[in-house]
JSON list of C-alpha atoms in Angstrom, two decimals:
[
{"chain": "B", "resi": 1, "resn": "UNK", "atom": "CA", "xyz": [-1.19, -27.43, 10.27]},
{"chain": "B", "resi": 2, "resn": "UNK", "atom": "CA", "xyz": [2.08, -25.80, 9.29]},
{"chain": "B", "resi": 3, "resn": "UNK", "atom": "CA", "xyz": [1.98, -22.01, 9.99]},
{"chain": "B", "resi": 4, "resn": "UNK", "atom": "CA", "xyz": [4.10, -21.50, 6.86]},
{"chain": "B", "resi": 5, "resn": "UNK", "atom": "CA", "xyz": [1.55, -23.26, 4.67]},
{"chain": "B", "resi": 6, "resn": "UNK", "atom": "CA", "xyz": [0.44, -20.54, 2.25]},
{"chain": "B", "resi": 7, "resn": "UNK", "atom": "CA", "xyz": [-3.10, -21.91, 2.27]},
{"chain": "B", "resi": 8, "resn": "UNK", "atom": "CA", "xyz": [-3.45, -20.97, 5.93]},
{"chain": "B", "resi": 9, "resn": "UNK", "atom": "CA", "xyz": [-2.11, -17.41, 5.74]},
{"chain": "B", "resi": 10, "resn": "UNK", "atom": "CA", "xyz": [-5.29, -15.85, 4.43]},
{"chain": "B", "resi": 11, "resn": "UNK", "atom": "CA", "xyz": [-7.49, -17.81, 6.84]},
{"chain": "B", "resi": 12, "resn": "UNK", "atom": "CA", "xyz": [-5.28, -17.14, 9.87]},
{"chain": "B", "resi": 13, "resn": "UNK", "atom": "CA", "xyz": [-4.12, -13.59, 9.20]},
{"chain": "B", "resi": 14, "resn": "UNK", "atom": "CA", "xyz": [-6.20, -12.17, 6.34]},
{"chain": "B", "resi": 15, "resn": "UNK", "atom": "CA", "xyz": [-8.71, -10.27, 8.49]},
{"chain": "B", "resi": 16, "resn": "UNK", "atom": "CA", "xyz": [-5.95, -8.74, 10.60]},
{"chain": "B", "resi": 17, "resn": "UNK", "atom": "CA", "xyz": [-3.90, -7.74, 7.54]},
{"chain": "B", "resi": 18, "resn": "UNK", "atom": "CA", "xyz": [-6.99, -6.24, 5.90]},
{"chain": "B", "resi": 19, "resn": "UNK", "atom": "CA", "xyz": [-7.80, -4.15, 9.00]},
{"chain": "B", "resi": 20, "resn": "UNK", "atom": "CA", "xyz": [-4.23, -2.81, 9.15]},
{"chain": "B", "resi": 21, "resn": "UNK", "atom": "CA", "xyz": [-4.25, -1.97, 5.43]},
{"chain": "B", "resi": 22, "resn": "UNK", "atom": "CA", "xyz": [-7.74, -0.43, 5.59]},
{"chain": "B", "resi": 23, "resn": "UNK", "atom": "CA", "xyz": [-6.70, 1.80, 8.49]},
{"chain": "B", "resi": 24, "resn": "UNK", "atom": "CA", "xyz": [-3.78, 3.15, 6.46]},
{"chain": "B", "resi": 25, "resn": "UNK", "atom": "CA", "xyz": [-5.28, 3.29, 2.97]},
{"chain": "B", "resi": 26, "resn": "UNK", "atom": "CA", "xyz": [-8.88, 4.29, 3.78]},
{"chain": "B", "resi": 27, "resn": "UNK", "atom": "CA", "xyz": [-10.16, 2.15, 0.91]},
{"chain": "B", "resi": 28, "resn": "UNK", "atom": "CA", "xyz": [-11.46, -1.41, 0.91]},
{"chain": "B", "resi": 29, "resn": "UNK", "atom": "CA", "xyz": [-10.28, -1.97, -2.66]},
{"chain": "B", "resi": 30, "resn": "UNK", "atom": "CA", "xyz": [-6.75, -0.73, -2.00]},
{"chain": "B", "resi": 31, "resn": "UNK", "atom": "CA", "xyz": [-6.59, -2.68, 1.27]},
{"chain": "B", "resi": 32, "resn": "UNK", "atom": "CA", "xyz": [-7.58, -5.86, -0.60]},
{"chain": "B", "resi": 33, "resn": "UNK", "atom": "CA", "xyz": [-4.91, -5.14, -3.21]},
{"chain": "B", "resi": 34, "resn": "UNK", "atom": "CA", "xyz": [-2.28, -4.59, -0.50]},
{"chain": "B", "resi": 35, "resn": "UNK", "atom": "CA", "xyz": [-3.16, -7.87, 1.23]},
{"chain": "B", "resi": 36, "resn": "UNK", "atom": "CA", "xyz": [-3.11, -9.74, -2.07]},
{"chain": "B", "resi": 37, "resn": "UNK", "atom": "CA", "xyz": [0.29, -8.27, -2.97]},
{"chain": "B", "resi": 38, "resn": "UNK", "atom": "CA", "xyz": [1.53, -9.15, 0.53]},
{"chain": "B", "resi": 39, "resn": "UNK", "atom": "CA", "xyz": [0.52, -12.78, 0.17]},
{"chain": "B", "resi": 40, "resn": "UNK", "atom": "CA", "xyz": [2.08, -13.01, -3.29]},
{"chain": "B", "resi": 41, "resn": "UNK", "atom": "CA", "xyz": [5.32, -11.48, -2.01]},
{"chain": "B", "resi": 42, "resn": "UNK", "atom": "CA", "xyz": [5.29, -13.87, 0.97]},
{"chain": "B", "resi": 43, "resn": "UNK", "atom": "CA", "xyz": [4.92, -16.83, -1.39]},
{"chain": "B", "resi": 44, "resn": "UNK", "atom": "CA", "xyz": [7.93, -15.61, -3.35]},
{"chain": "B", "resi": 45, "resn": "UNK", "atom": "CA", "xyz": [9.98, -15.04, -0.19]},
{"chain": "B", "resi": 46, "resn": "UNK", "atom": "CA", "xyz": [8.82, -18.08, 1.77]},
{"chain": "B", "resi": 47, "resn": "UNK", "atom": "CA", "xyz": [12.17, -19.86, 1.40]},
{"chain": "B", "resi": 48, "resn": "UNK", "atom": "CA", "xyz": [13.93, -16.87, 2.99]},
{"chain": "B", "resi": 49, "resn": "UNK", "atom": "CA", "xyz": [11.63, -16.79, 6.04]},
{"chain": "B", "resi": 50, "resn": "UNK", "atom": "CA", "xyz": [13.96, -17.59, 8.93]},
{"chain": "B", "resi": 51, "resn": "UNK", "atom": "CA", "xyz": [11.26, -18.19, 11.53]},
{"chain": "B", "resi": 52, "resn": "UNK", "atom": "CA", "xyz": [12.66, -15.55, 13.88]},
{"chain": "B", "resi": 53, "resn": "UNK", "atom": "CA", "xyz": [9.25, -13.86, 13.99]},
{"chain": "B", "resi": 54, "resn": "UNK", "atom": "CA", "xyz": [5.74, -15.25, 13.94]},
{"chain": "B", "resi": 55, "resn": "UNK", "atom": "CA", "xyz": [4.12, -15.58, 10.52]},
{"chain": "B", "resi": 56, "resn": "UNK", "atom": "CA", "xyz": [1.76, -12.69, 11.40]},
{"chain": "B", "resi": 57, "resn": "UNK", "atom": "CA", "xyz": [4.68, -10.42, 12.26]},
{"chain": "B", "resi": 58, "resn": "UNK", "atom": "CA", "xyz": [6.49, -11.46, 9.08]},
{"chain": "B", "resi": 59, "resn": "UNK", "atom": "CA", "xyz": [3.39, -10.88, 6.93]},
{"chain": "B", "resi": 60, "resn": "UNK", "atom": "CA", "xyz": [2.74, -7.54, 8.66]},
{"chain": "B", "resi": 61, "resn": "UNK", "atom": "CA", "xyz": [6.24, -6.37, 7.78]},
{"chain": "B", "resi": 62, "resn": "UNK", "atom": "CA", "xyz": [5.67, -7.24, 4.14]},
{"chain": "B", "resi": 63, "resn": "UNK", "atom": "CA", "xyz": [2.26, -5.53, 4.25]},
{"chain": "B", "resi": 64, "resn": "UNK", "atom": "CA", "xyz": [3.74, -2.29, 5.56]},
{"chain": "B", "resi": 65, "resn": "UNK", "atom": "CA", "xyz": [6.08, -2.15, 2.58]},
{"chain": "B", "resi": 66, "resn": "UNK", "atom": "CA", "xyz": [3.20, -2.84, 0.19]},
{"chain": "B", "resi": 67, "resn": "UNK", "atom": "CA", "xyz": [1.15, -0.06, 1.78]},
{"chain": "B", "resi": 68, "resn": "UNK", "atom": "CA", "xyz": [4.01, 2.40, 1.33]},
{"chain": "B", "resi": 69, "resn": "UNK", "atom": "CA", "xyz": [4.35, 1.31, -2.30]},
{"chain": "B", "resi": 70, "resn": "UNK", "atom": "CA", "xyz": [0.62, 1.89, -2.91]},
{"chain": "B", "resi": 71, "resn": "UNK", "atom": "CA", "xyz": [0.69, 5.31, -1.25]},
{"chain": "B", "resi": 72, "resn": "UNK", "atom": "CA", "xyz": [3.71, 6.36, -3.31]},
{"chain": "B", "resi": 73, "resn": "UNK", "atom": "CA", "xyz": [2.04, 5.13, -6.49]},
{"chain": "B", "resi": 74, "resn": "UNK", "atom": "CA", "xyz": [-1.17, 7.02, -5.68]},
{"chain": "B", "resi": 75, "resn": "UNK", "atom": "CA", "xyz": [0.71, 10.24, -4.99]},
{"chain": "B", "resi": 76, "resn": "UNK", "atom": "CA", "xyz": [2.80, 10.10, -8.14]},
{"chain": "B", "resi": 77, "resn": "UNK", "atom": "CA", "xyz": [0.36, 8.72, -10.67]},
{"chain": "B", "resi": 78, "resn": "UNK", "atom": "CA", "xyz": [-2.35, 10.71, -12.37]},
{"chain": "B", "resi": 79, "resn": "UNK", "atom": "CA", "xyz": [-5.54, 8.95, -13.37]},
{"chain": "B", "resi": 80, "resn": "UNK", "atom": "CA", "xyz": [-6.21, 9.47, -17.04]},
{"chain": "B", "resi": 81, "resn": "UNK", "atom": "CA", "xyz": [-9.79, 10.50, -17.69]},
{"chain": "B", "resi": 82, "resn": "UNK", "atom": "CA", "xyz": [-11.85, 8.75, -20.34]},
{"chain": "B", "resi": 83, "resn": "UNK", "atom": "CA", "xyz": [-14.05, 10.29, -23.01]},
{"chain": "B", "resi": 84, "resn": "UNK", "atom": "CA", "xyz": [-17.65, 9.11, -23.55]},
{"chain": "B", "resi": 85, "resn": "UNK", "atom": "CA", "xyz": [-16.43, 6.34, -25.88]},
{"chain": "B", "resi": 86, "resn": "UNK", "atom": "CA", "xyz": [-14.20, 4.95, -23.13]},
{"chain": "B", "resi": 87, "resn": "UNK", "atom": "CA", "xyz": [-10.98, 6.05, -24.79]},
{"chain": "B", "resi": 88, "resn": "UNK", "atom": "CA", "xyz": [-8.25, 7.72, -22.74]},
{"chain": "B", "resi": 89, "resn": "UNK", "atom": "CA", "xyz": [-8.51, 11.50, -22.95]},
{"chain": "B", "resi": 90, "resn": "UNK", "atom": "CA", "xyz": [-4.89, 12.39, -22.24]},
{"chain": "B", "resi": 91, "resn": "UNK", "atom": "CA", "xyz": [-5.19, 15.78, -23.94]},
{"chain": "B", "resi": 92, "resn": "UNK", "atom": "CA", "xyz": [-7.64, 16.90, -21.24]},
{"chain": "B", "resi": 93, "resn": "UNK", "atom": "CA", "xyz": [-4.78, 16.83, -18.72]},
{"chain": "B", "resi": 94, "resn": "UNK", "atom": "CA", "xyz": [-2.92, 19.61, -20.54]},
{"chain": "B", "resi": 95, "resn": "UNK", "atom": "CA", "xyz": [-3.53, 23.20, -21.58]},
{"chain": "B", "resi": 96, "resn": "UNK", "atom": "CA", "xyz": [-3.01, 24.38, -25.15]},
{"chain": "B", "resi": 97, "resn": "UNK", "atom": "CA", "xyz": [0.50, 25.55, -24.25]},
{"chain": "B", "resi": 98, "resn": "UNK", "atom": "CA", "xyz": [1.48, 22.03, -23.11]},
{"chain": "B", "resi": 99, "resn": "UNK", "atom": "CA", "xyz": [1.52, 22.72, -19.36]},
{"chain": "B", "resi": 100, "resn": "UNK", "atom": "CA", "xyz": [-0.53, 20.68, -16.91]},
{"chain": "B", "resi": 101, "resn": "UNK", "atom": "CA", "xyz": [-4.17, 21.79, -16.69]},
{"chain": "B", "resi": 102, "resn": "UNK", "atom": "CA", "xyz": [-4.06, 21.30, -12.91]},
{"chain": "B", "resi": 103, "resn": "UNK", "atom": "CA", "xyz": [-0.94, 21.83, -10.81]},
{"chain": "B", "resi": 104, "resn": "UNK", "atom": "CA", "xyz": [0.90, 18.68, -9.83]},
{"chain": "B", "resi": 105, "resn": "UNK", "atom": "CA", "xyz": [0.51, 17.55, -6.25]},
{"chain": "B", "resi": 106, "resn": "UNK", "atom": "CA", "xyz": [3.48, 18.47, -4.08]},
{"chain": "B", "resi": 107, "resn": "UNK", "atom": "CA", "xyz": [5.71, 15.55, -3.18]},
{"chain": "B", "resi": 108, "resn": "UNK", "atom": "CA", "xyz": [6.31, 16.92, 0.28]},
{"chain": "B", "resi": 109, "resn": "UNK", "atom": "CA", "xyz": [9.41, 17.47, 2.33]},
{"chain": "B", "resi": 110, "resn": "UNK", "atom": "CA", "xyz": [11.47, 14.27, 2.76]},
{"chain": "B", "resi": 111, "resn": "UNK", "atom": "CA", "xyz": [12.43, 15.14, 6.35]},
{"chain": "B", "resi": 112, "resn": "UNK", "atom": "CA", "xyz": [8.81, 15.78, 7.33]},
{"chain": "B", "resi": 113, "resn": "UNK", "atom": "CA", "xyz": [7.66, 12.61, 5.53]},
{"chain": "B", "resi": 114, "resn": "UNK", "atom": "CA", "xyz": [10.29, 10.56, 7.38]},
{"chain": "B", "resi": 115, "resn": "UNK", "atom": "CA", "xyz": [9.18, 12.00, 10.73]},
{"chain": "B", "resi": 116, "resn": "UNK", "atom": "CA", "xyz": [5.52, 11.31, 9.92]},
{"chain": "B", "resi": 117, "resn": "UNK", "atom": "CA", "xyz": [6.37, 7.74, 8.90]},
{"chain": "B", "resi": 118, "resn": "UNK", "atom": "CA", "xyz": [8.18, 7.24, 12.20]},
{"chain": "B", "resi": 119, "resn": "UNK", "atom": "CA", "xyz": [5.16, 8.57, 14.10]},
{"chain": "B", "resi": 120, "resn": "UNK", "atom": "CA", "xyz": [2.83, 6.28, 12.15]},
{"chain": "B", "resi": 121, "resn": "UNK", "atom": "CA", "xyz": [5.02, 3.26, 12.93]},
{"chain": "B", "resi": 122, "resn": "UNK", "atom": "CA", "xyz": [4.99, 4.12, 16.62]},
{"chain": "B", "resi": 123, "resn": "UNK", "atom": "CA", "xyz": [1.20, 4.57, 16.51]},
{"chain": "B", "resi": 124, "resn": "UNK", "atom": "CA", "xyz": [0.74, 1.24, 14.73]},
{"chain": "B", "resi": 125, "resn": "UNK", "atom": "CA", "xyz": [3.01, -0.58, 17.17]},
{"chain": "B", "resi": 126, "resn": "UNK", "atom": "CA", "xyz": [1.01, 0.89, 20.05]},
{"chain": "B", "resi": 127, "resn": "UNK", "atom": "CA", "xyz": [-2.30, -0.08, 18.40]},
{"chain": "B", "resi": 128, "resn": "UNK", "atom": "CA", "xyz": [-1.10, -3.64, 17.77]},
{"chain": "B", "resi": 129, "resn": "UNK", "atom": "CA", "xyz": [-0.49, -4.28, 21.48]}
]
């Protein structure tokens, strides 16, 4: 069976990709989303796969980018609460004066975030041995 056959990716690498994503995202649902987005991106980029790395390594690289995207989205997005009728209750996020009801989460220091990302990559590479 061709290792680039998209039908085999999930069977051959899905459990591994899920474990990696789960370890980073701490959520089964988000890990499933990350793996799904990885497989979709791999399908789109399949023609550009040069074969220099194994399919698992290639898929893992895509997954790492998808995990970063999910983390960024989670940090920057605010979940809009719903009222008892199921409608979005956007007004509950703000005070009467128009300011946020709760302070926004800090985005962090870019230098510190880059150093932490480098440490995480080193940790992951060590764990994947």
